[in-house]
Amino acid sequence: MTKYSGPVDVARQLYRAGGLRSIFRGTLITFVRGIPSNGIYFMTYEWLRKATTPTGEDPTGMVTALRAIFAGGMAGLTNGVVALPPDAIKSRLQTTHDGDYPNGARDVFREIRREHGLRGFYRGLAPVMMRAFPANAACFLGYEFALYALEFGKVSATCRSWKQ
């Protein structure tokens, strides 16, 4: 038996149960997770992209495929490390019943720390890291390739003209 008949029904039942606060539970902790982790994500990518630029080349110019893969993968790893603790709090907060955590994210933080210590905030780190490097390497490789294609107005089917 399903509890909800669709997204509108979910919103309706959440609103009935706890008002707007119920619908937006976890929004603040989502910002706490997303703003710093995304800032570090892009900062890491740009820093590594520039740090791996050979001497004499323009660090703001086109990047090689290997540099994009390395910088993108490492950016994904740093993002995962920064995002995981607030994500653990957000996930627990959003999957509980109203009233379980009267002080919101603060109560969740205290409970995780009391039950598991600091390690509790990093549960699931291994699979996050295993996914982070290849997924983000591919993301930034695609990003750099798209910039190249837009810059030169053509994409070679075999990418032979793209720096290797």
Coordinates of C-alpha atoms in Angstrom, one line a residue:
M1 CA 0.0 0.0 0.0
T2 CA 1.4 3.4 -1.0
K3 CA 1.3 6.3 1.4
Y4 CA 1.1 9.0 -1.3
S5 CA -0.6 9.1 -4.7
G6 CA 1.9 11.6 -6.1
P7 CA 4.0 14.7 -5.5
V8 CA 1.0 17.0 -4.9
D9 CA -0.4 14.5 -2.4
V10 CA 3.0 14.5 -0.6
A11 CA 3.0 18.3 -0.3
R12 CA -0.7 18.3 0.8
Q13 CA -0.2 15.7 3.5
L14 CA 3.0 17.3 4.8
Y15 CA 1.3 20.7 5.0
R16 CA -1.6 19.2 6.9
A17 CA 0.7 17.5 9.3
G18 CA 3.0 20.5 10.1
G19 CA 2.4 23.4 7.9
L20 CA 5.0 25.1 5.6
R21 CA 7.7 24.1 8.1
S22 CA 7.0 20.5 7.4
I23 CA 7.4 21.0 3.6
F24 CA 10.7 22.9 3.9
R25 CA 12.3 20.8 6.7
G26 CA 16.0 20.5 6.1
T27 CA 16.3 23.5 3.8
L28 CA 18.7 25.5 6.0
I29 CA 21.0 22.5 6.5
T30 CA 20.9 21.9 2.7
F31 CA 22.3 25.4 2.3
V32 CA 24.9 24.7 5.1
R33 CA 26.0 21.7 3.1
G34 CA 25.8 23.1 -0.4
I35 CA 27.3 26.5 -0.1
P36 CA 30.7 25.6 1.4
S37 CA 31.1 22.3 -0.4
N38 CA 30.3 23.8 -3.8
G39 CA 32.6 26.7 -3.1
I40 CA 35.5 24.3 -2.2
Y41 CA 34.6 22.1 -5.2
F42 CA 35.0 24.8 -7.8
M43 CA 38.0 26.4 -6.0
T44 CA 39.8 23.0 -5.9
Y45 CA 39.1 22.5 -9.6
E46 CA 40.4 25.9 -10.6
W47 CA 43.4 25.7 -8.3
L48 CA 44.5 22.3 -9.5
R49 CA 43.8 23.2 -13.1
K50 CA 46.2 26.2 -12.7
A51 CA 48.7 24.4 -10.5
T52 CA 49.2 21.7 -13.1
T53 CA 49.7 24.1 -16.0
P54 CA 53.1 23.7 -17.5
T55 CA 55.5 26.6 -17.1
G56 CA 55.1 29.0 -20.0
E57 CA 51.5 28.1 -20.8
D58 CA 48.5 30.3 -20.1
P59 CA 46.8 28.9 -16.9
T60 CA 43.5 30.3 -18.1
G61 CA 43.7 28.7 -21.6
M62 CA 42.6 25.4 -22.8
V63 CA 43.3 22.5 -20.5
T64 CA 44.5 19.0 -21.4
A65 CA 42.2 16.0 -21.0
L66 CA 44.4 14.5 -18.2
R67 CA 44.5 17.8 -16.3
A68 CA 40.7 18.1 -16.5
I69 CA 40.3 14.5 -15.3
F70 CA 42.8 14.9 -12.4
A71 CA 41.5 18.3 -11.2
G72 CA 37.9 17.3 -11.6
G73 CA 38.3 14.1 -9.8
M74 CA 40.2 15.7 -6.9
A75 CA 37.5 18.5 -6.7
G76 CA 34.9 15.7 -6.3
L77 CA 36.9 14.1 -3.5
T78 CA 37.2 17.4 -1.6
N79 CA 33.5 18.1 -2.2
G80 CA 32.6 14.8 -0.7
V81 CA 34.7 15.3 2.4
V82 CA 33.2 18.7 3.1
A83 CA 29.6 17.8 2.2
L84 CA 29.2 14.5 4.0
P85 CA 28.8 15.7 7.6
P86 CA 26.0 18.2 6.9
D87 CA 24.5 15.7 4.5
A88 CA 24.3 13.1 7.3
I89 CA 22.4 15.7 9.4
K90 CA 20.1 16.7 6.6
S91 CA 19.2 13.1 5.7
R92 CA 18.4 12.1 9.2
L93 CA 16.4 15.3 9.7
Q94 CA 14.4 14.9 6.6
T95 CA 13.5 11.2 7.1
T96 CA 12.1 11.5 10.6
H97 CA 8.7 12.4 12.0
D98 CA 7.7 15.8 13.1
G99 CA 8.7 16.4 16.7
D100 CA 11.5 13.9 16.8
Y101 CA 14.0 16.7 16.7
P102 CA 12.4 19.9 18.2
N103 CA 15.6 21.9 17.7
G104 CA 16.1 20.7 14.2
A105 CA 19.7 20.2 12.9
R106 CA 21.2 21.0 16.3
D107 CA 19.4 18.0 17.9
V108 CA 20.4 15.7 15.0
F109 CA 24.0 16.9 15.3
R110 CA 24.1 16.1 19.0
E111 CA 22.5 12.7 18.5
I112 CA 24.9 11.6 15.8
R113 CA 27.9 12.8 17.9
R114 CA 26.6 11.1 21.0
E115 CA 25.8 7.8 19.3
H116 CA 28.7 7.5 16.9
G117 CA 31.2 10.3 17.7
L118 CA 32.8 12.3 14.9
R119 CA 33.0 9.1 12.7
G120 CA 29.2 9.1 12.6
F121 CA 29.3 12.2 10.3
Y122 CA 31.4 10.3 7.8
R123 CA 29.5 7.0 7.6
G124 CA 29.4 6.0 3.9
L125 CA 32.6 7.9 3.1
A126 CA 34.1 5.0 1.1
P127 CA 31.4 4.7 -1.5
V128 CA 31.1 8.5 -1.7
M129 CA 34.8 8.7 -2.5
M130 CA 34.7 5.7 -4.9
R131 CA 32.0 7.5 -6.9
A132 CA 33.3 11.1 -6.5
F133 CA 36.6 10.8 -8.5
P134 CA 35.3 9.2 -11.7
A135 CA 32.0 11.1 -11.7
N136 CA 33.5 14.5 -11.2
A137 CA 36.4 13.8 -13.5
A138 CA 33.9 12.9 -16.3
C139 CA 31.9 16.0 -15.4
F140 CA 34.8 18.4 -15.8
L141 CA 36.2 16.6 -18.8
G142 CA 32.8 17.2 -20.5
Y143 CA 32.8 20.8 -19.3
E144 CA 36.3 21.5 -20.8
F145 CA 35.4 19.7 -24.0
A146 CA 32.2 21.8 -24.3
L147 CA 34.2 25.0 -23.8
Y148 CA 36.6 23.8 -26.5
A149 CA 33.8 23.0 -28.8
L150 CA 32.1 26.4 -28.2
E151 CA 35.5 28.2 -28.6
F152 CA 36.4 26.7 -31.9
G153 CA 32.9 26.0 -33.3
K154 CA 33.5 22.4 -34.2
V155 CA 34.0 19.1 -32.5
S156 CA 36.0 16.4 -34.1
A157 CA 34.3 13.0 -33.8
T158 CA 37.5 11.4 -32.6
C159 CA 38.7 14.5 -30.5
R160 CA 42.1 14.4 -32.4
S161 CA 42.3 18.1 -32.5
W162 CA 41.7 18.4 -28.7
K163 CA 44.9 18.5 -26.6
Q164 CA 45.8 15.0 -25.2

